mmCIF file of C-alpha atoms in Angstrom:
data_model
loop_
_atom_site.group_PDB
_atom_site.id
_atom_site.type_symbol
_atom_site.label_atom_id
_atom_site.label_comp_id
_atom_site.label_asym_id
_atom_site.label_seq_id
_atom_site.Cartn_x
_atom_site.Cartn_y
_atom_site.Cartn_z
ATOM 1 C CA THR S 169 100.318 87.332 92.398
ATOM 2 C CA GLN S 170 101.231 86.931 96.037
ATOM 3 C CA LEU S 171 98.603 88.257 98.419
ATOM 4 C CA LEU S 172 98.645 88.802 102.151
ATOM 5 C CA GLU S 173 95.336 88.811 103.966
ATOM 6 C CA GLN S 174 95.543 90.703 107.219
ATOM 7 C CA SER S 175 92.781 90.757 109.811
ATOM 8 C CA PRO S 176 91.108 92.474 111.437
ATOM 9 C CA GLN S 177 91.453 95.713 109.513
ATOM 10 C CA PHE S 178 90.154 97.780 112.415
ATOM 11 C CA LEU S 179 90.292 97.021 116.113
ATOM 12 C CA SER S 180 89.308 99.227 119.036
ATOM 13 C CA ILE S 181 89.699 97.845 122.540
ATOM 14 C CA GLN S 182 90.107 98.994 126.110
ATOM 15 C CA GLU S 183 93.412 99.423 127.829
ATOM 16 C CA GLY S 184 94.530 96.206 129.510
ATOM 17 C CA GLU S 185 92.870 93.831 127.048
ATOM 18 C CA ASN S 186 94.708 91.344 124.861
ATOM 19 C CA LEU S 187 94.482 91.168 121.079
ATOM 20 C CA THR S 188 95.739 89.150 118.130
ATOM 21 C CA VAL S 189 96.284 90.251 114.542
ATOM 22 C CA TYR S 190 96.562 87.667 111.777
ATOM 23 C CA CYS S 191 98.371 87.603 108.466
ATOM 24 C CA ASN S 192 97.680 84.783 105.988
ATOM 25 C CA SER S 193 98.699 83.816 102.491
ATOM 26 C CA SER S 194 98.521 80.850 100.151
ATOM 27 C CA SER S 195 102.162 81.419 99.266
ATOM 28 C CA VAL S 196 105.285 80.576 101.221
ATOM 29 C CA PHE S 197 107.370 83.465 102.544
ATOM 30 C CA SER S 198 111.129 83.486 102.742
ATOM 31 C CA SER S 199 110.616 85.920 105.608
ATOM 32 C CA LEU S 200 107.805 87.907 107.135
ATOM 33 C CA GLN S 201 108.022 91.245 108.835
ATOM 34 C CA TRP S 202 105.776 93.256 111.094
ATOM 35 C CA TYR S 203 105.812 97.040 111.017
ATOM 36 C CA ARG S 204 104.115 99.753 112.987
ATOM 37 C CA GLN S 205 103.275 103.083 111.399
ATOM 38 C CA GLU S 206 102.238 106.266 113.151
ATOM 39 C CA PRO S 207 100.642 109.279 111.436
ATOM 40 C CA GLY S 208 103.142 111.333 109.437
ATOM 41 C CA GLU S 209 105.827 108.682 109.627
ATOM 42 C CA GLY S 210 107.017 105.747 107.583
ATOM 43 C CA PRO S 211 106.585 102.173 108.838
ATOM 44 C CA VAL S 212 109.047 101.101 111.510
ATOM 45 C CA LEU S 213 110.233 97.512 111.633
ATOM 46 C CA LEU S 214 109.161 95.592 114.736
ATOM 47 C CA VAL S 215 110.388 92.100 113.911
ATOM 48 C CA THR S 216 111.468 89.755 111.139
ATOM 49 C CA VAL S 217 110.633 86.056 111.311
ATOM 50 C CA VAL S 218 112.362 83.589 109.055
ATOM 51 C CA THR S 219 112.025 80.050 110.412
ATOM 52 C CA GLY S 220 108.760 78.109 110.348
ATOM 53 C CA GLY S 221 107.326 77.854 113.864
ATOM 54 C CA GLU S 222 109.489 80.697 115.106
ATOM 55 C CA VAL S 223 108.247 82.771 118.042
ATOM 56 C CA LYS S 224 109.719 86.146 118.915
ATOM 57 C CA LYS S 225 108.854 88.406 121.816
ATOM 58 C CA LEU S 226 109.247 92.149 122.057
ATOM 59 C CA LYS S 227 108.095 93.222 125.522
ATOM 60 C CA ARG S 228 104.300 92.731 125.451
ATOM 61 C CA LEU S 229 104.279 91.779 121.760
ATOM 62 C CA THR S 230 104.571 88.154 120.652
ATOM 63 C CA PHE S 231 105.108 87.282 117.003
ATOM 64 C CA GLN S 232 104.627 83.806 115.607
ATOM 65 C CA PHE S 233 105.485 82.404 112.192
ATOM 66 C CA GLY S 234 103.465 79.428 111.013
ATOM 67 C CA ASP S 235 105.153 76.067 110.547
ATOM 68 C CA ALA S 236 104.542 76.194 106.797
ATOM 69 C CA ARG S 237 105.726 79.830 106.598
ATOM 70 C CA LYS S 238 102.407 80.925 105.084
ATOM 71 C CA ASP S 239 100.944 82.743 108.057
ATOM 72 C CA SER S 240 101.879 84.831 111.052
ATOM 73 C CA SER S 241 100.293 86.417 114.074
ATOM 74 C CA LEU S 242 100.953 89.341 116.358
ATOM 75 C CA HIS S 243 99.647 89.090 119.907
ATOM 76 C CA ILE S 244 99.654 92.067 122.263
ATOM 77 C CA THR S 245 99.191 91.464 125.965
ATOM 78 C CA ALA S 246 97.698 94.107 128.248
ATOM 79 C CA ALA S 247 97.390 96.696 125.491
ATOM 80 C CA GLN S 248 98.224 100.300 126.328
ATOM 81 C CA PRO S 249 97.198 103.558 124.619
ATOM 82 C CA GLY S 250 100.768 103.872 123.343
ATOM 83 C CA ASP S 251 100.185 100.750 121.242
ATOM 84 C CA THR S 252 97.738 102.686 119.070
ATOM 85 C CA GLY S 253 98.808 102.738 115.427
ATOM 86 C CA LEU S 254 98.709 101.002 112.079
ATOM 87 C CA TYR S 255 100.245 97.521 112.157
ATOM 88 C CA LEU S 256 101.387 96.059 108.873
ATOM 89 C CA CYS S 257 102.591 92.605 107.979
ATOM 90 C CA ALA S 258 104.803 92.281 104.931
ATOM 91 C CA GLY S 259 106.073 89.188 103.169
ATOM 92 C CA ASP S 260 109.302 88.797 101.313
ATOM 93 C CA PHE S 261 108.552 86.026 98.810
ATOM 94 C CA GLN S 262 111.347 83.778 97.710
ATOM 95 C CA GLY S 263 113.328 85.230 94.867
ATOM 96 C CA ALA S 264 111.196 88.359 94.679
ATOM 97 C CA GLN S 265 113.485 90.626 96.733
ATOM 98 C CA LYS S 266 110.599 92.956 97.424
ATOM 99 C CA LEU S 267 107.898 93.322 100.065
ATOM 100 C CA VAL S 268 104.206 92.644 99.651
ATOM 101 C CA PHE S 269 102.127 94.273 102.366
ATOM 102 C CA GLY S 270 98.930 93.189 104.014
ATOM 103 C CA GLN S 271 96.024 95.617 104.228
ATOM 104 C CA GLY S 272 97.042 96.749 107.704
ATOM 105 C CA THR S 273 95.311 96.719 111.075
ATOM 106 C CA ARG S 274 94.378 100.084 112.501
ATOM 107 C CA LEU S 275 94.529 99.559 116.250
ATOM 108 C CA THR S 276 93.056 101.952 118.806
ATOM 109 C CA ILE S 277 93.549 101.398 122.509
ATOM 110 C CA ASN S 278 91.140 103.406 124.625
ATOM 111 C CA PRO S 279 92.206 104.541 128.103
ATOM 112 C CA SER A 71 120.178 100.485 110.396
ATOM 113 C CA ALA A 72 120.190 103.025 107.591
ATOM 114 C CA VAL A 73 118.816 106.522 108.032
ATOM 115 C CA ILE A 74 116.748 107.941 105.195
ATOM 116 C CA SER A 75 116.062 111.611 104.606
ATOM 117 C CA GLN A 76 113.030 112.121 102.382
ATOM 118 C CA LYS A 77 111.755 115.422 101.108
ATOM 119 C CA PRO A 78 109.510 117.233 100.735
ATOM 120 C CA SER A 79 107.499 115.948 103.682
ATOM 121 C CA ARG A 80 104.311 117.279 102.142
ATOM 122 C CA ASP A 81 103.146 119.335 99.208
ATOM 123 C CA ILE A 82 99.964 120.606 97.637
ATOM 124 C CA CYS A 83 100.149 120.665 93.853
ATOM 125 C CA GLN A 84 97.983 121.758 90.965
ATOM 126 C CA ARG A 85 96.681 119.113 88.624
ATOM 127 C CA GLY A 86 98.744 118.714 85.484
ATOM 128 C CA THR A 87 102.019 119.605 87.192
ATOM 129 C CA SER A 88 104.831 117.302 88.341
ATOM 130 C CA LEU A 89 106.525 116.789 91.694
ATOM 131 C CA THR A 90 109.925 115.258 92.330
ATOM 132 C CA ILE A 91 110.517 113.489 95.631
ATOM 133 C CA GLN A 92 114.049 112.933 96.892
ATOM 134 C CA CYS A 93 115.481 110.242 99.144
ATOM 135 C CA GLN A 94 118.977 110.385 100.603
ATOM 136 C CA VAL A 95 120.416 107.406 102.490
ATOM 137 C CA ASP A 96 123.313 107.674 104.935
ATOM 138 C CA SER A 97 124.970 104.538 103.541
ATOM 139 C CA GLN A 98 125.434 102.898 100.176
ATOM 140 C CA VAL A 99 122.643 100.530 99.200
ATOM 141 C CA THR A 100 122.153 98.424 96.091
ATOM 142 C CA MET A 101 118.389 98.689 95.788
ATOM 143 C CA MET A 102 115.956 101.407 96.731
ATOM 144 C CA PHE A 103 112.209 100.905 96.686
ATOM 145 C CA TRP A 104 109.381 103.373 96.094
ATOM 146 C CA TYR A 105 105.920 102.790 97.570
ATOM 147 C CA ARG A 106 102.569 104.497 97.407
ATOM 148 C CA GLN A 107 100.157 104.552 100.313
ATOM 149 C CA GLN A 108 96.722 105.792 99.368
ATOM 150 C CA PRO A 109 94.600 107.416 102.093
ATOM 151 C CA GLY A 110 93.737 104.925 104.817
ATOM 152 C CA GLN A 111 95.341 102.055 102.956
ATOM 153 C CA SER A 112 98.424 99.870 102.999
ATOM 154 C CA LEU A 113 101.589 100.210 100.944
ATOM 155 C CA THR A 114 101.884 99.266 97.291
ATOM 156 C CA LEU A 115 105.252 98.906 95.623
ATOM 157 C CA ILE A 116 105.705 101.237 92.659
ATOM 158 C CA ALA A 117 109.191 100.293 91.505
ATOM 159 C CA THR A 118 112.634 99.076 92.477
ATOM 160 C CA ALA A 119 115.566 101.353 91.635
ATOM 161 C CA ASN A 120 119.050 99.964 91.073
ATOM 162 C CA GLN A 121 122.020 102.211 90.537
ATOM 163 C CA GLY A 122 123.183 102.225 86.931
ATOM 164 C CA SER A 123 120.138 100.570 85.423
ATOM 165 C CA GLU A 124 116.527 101.324 84.612
ATOM 166 C CA ALA A 125 114.045 100.978 87.433
ATOM 167 C CA THR A 126 111.799 97.924 87.505
ATOM 168 C CA TYR A 127 108.125 98.867 87.689
ATOM 169 C CA GLU A 128 105.314 96.848 89.211
ATOM 170 C CA SER A 129 102.103 96.073 87.398
ATOM 171 C CA GLY A 130 99.967 99.182 87.097
ATOM 172 C CA PHE A 131 102.853 101.644 87.274
ATOM 173 C CA VAL A 132 104.695 103.035 84.237
ATOM 174 C CA ILE A 133 107.871 104.982 83.715
ATOM 175 C CA ASP A 134 106.165 107.868 81.931
ATOM 176 C CA LYS A 135 104.003 108.541 84.978
ATOM 177 C CA PHE A 136 106.585 107.768 87.664
ATOM 178 C CA PRO A 137 110.091 108.354 86.276
ATOM 179 C CA ILE A 138 112.824 107.369 88.716
ATOM 180 C CA SER A 139 116.459 108.378 88.875
ATOM 181 C CA ARG A 140 119.211 106.560 90.747
ATOM 182 C CA PRO A 141 122.429 108.459 90.047
ATOM 183 C CA ASN A 142 124.461 106.860 92.848
ATOM 184 C CA LEU A 143 124.248 104.348 95.688
ATOM 185 C CA THR A 144 122.882 106.805 98.268
ATOM 186 C CA PHE A 145 120.280 108.823 96.380
ATOM 187 C CA SER A 146 117.113 108.386 94.336
ATOM 188 C CA THR A 147 114.256 110.514 93.080
ATOM 189 C CA LEU A 148 110.688 109.673 92.131
ATOM 190 C CA THR A 149 108.710 112.071 89.975
ATOM 191 C CA VAL A 150 104.929 112.030 89.896
ATOM 192 C CA SER A 151 104.089 113.433 86.462
ATOM 193 C CA ASN A 152 101.018 115.140 85.079
ATOM 194 C CA MET A 153 99.298 114.838 88.415
ATOM 195 C CA SER A 154 95.589 114.326 88.982
ATOM 196 C CA PRO A 155 93.651 114.215 92.262
ATOM 197 C CA GLU A 156 93.868 110.397 92.132
ATOM 198 C CA ASP A 157 97.608 110.731 92.710
ATOM 199 C CA SER A 158 96.992 112.179 96.170
ATOM 200 C CA SER A 159 98.807 109.727 98.413
ATOM 201 C CA ILE A 160 101.777 109.257 100.668
ATOM 202 C CA TYR A 161 104.896 108.268 98.750
ATOM 203 C CA LEU A 162 107.652 106.444 100.606
ATOM 204 C CA CYS A 163 111.131 105.273 99.786
ATOM 205 C CA SER A 164 112.726 102.279 101.433
ATOM 206 C CA VAL A 165 115.971 100.354 101.583
ATOM 207 C CA LEU A 166 116.870 96.845 102.696
ATOM 208 C CA THR A 167 118.726 97.033 105.988
ATOM 209 C CA GLY A 168 121.331 94.353 106.470
ATOM 210 C CA GLY A 169 118.997 91.629 105.243
ATOM 211 C CA LEU A 170 116.884 91.804 108.371
ATOM 212 C CA GLY A 171 114.181 94.202 107.283
ATOM 213 C CA TYR A 172 113.510 97.428 105.534
ATOM 214 C CA THR A 173 113.948 101.015 106.623
ATOM 215 C CA PHE A 174 111.492 103.594 105.353
ATOM 216 C CA GLY A 175 111.657 107.305 104.854
ATOM 217 C CA SER A 176 109.099 109.396 106.689
ATOM 218 C CA GLY A 177 107.060 109.802 103.530
ATOM 219 C CA THR A 178 105.851 112.599 101.281
ATOM 220 C CA ARG A 179 102.197 113.482 101.693
ATOM 221 C CA LEU A 180 100.981 114.712 98.309
ATOM 222 C CA THR A 181 97.685 116.463 97.753
ATOM 223 C CA VAL A 182 96.655 117.287 94.197
ATOM 224 C CA VAL A 183 94.014 119.959 93.762
#
């Protein structure tokens, strides 16, 4: 069974601070995705990483895929209240053609 | 990316009854996926639905409890049968979007009383 360990599960910080969310597994991913979910909505795709060592930036969000394709991180710089939400990592394991989700990180940015 | 229309958006149901959730996609897709998201938790895959064949269920989920239909390449339904309060969750459908990620419906928030 492929498992994704996501941490922290809860994070509450002040506006302007930086934060990092981690996603780890003992299995190798063919790709890893990060989603953001707001109340009453389905998850919305932020990024897909495919290549080991890959780094992608989306405004103040930086996503990194580990060299061995077993882990990933999401770093937010100068967090804003609009960043508040549930962040989910999800791995697409080779040959599985389905997503396995981490536990999620519920992020609150306080003004 | 695909656009998914999921309904109902929410419902309150009596225990022992069944609810059918519908997902309509604006383009043809080979596979559709059904997830459950229990209160305050992450998503768990229930089953994968291919057009023209039986759905493939994940461990812990069975066809008698969660029958799925996939009559064509743009539509699928998930039924939650003989409901109990433990079935209170958000149910979401999803499709693979161009190989780059998945698009999700907005979810059905089910409360069983």
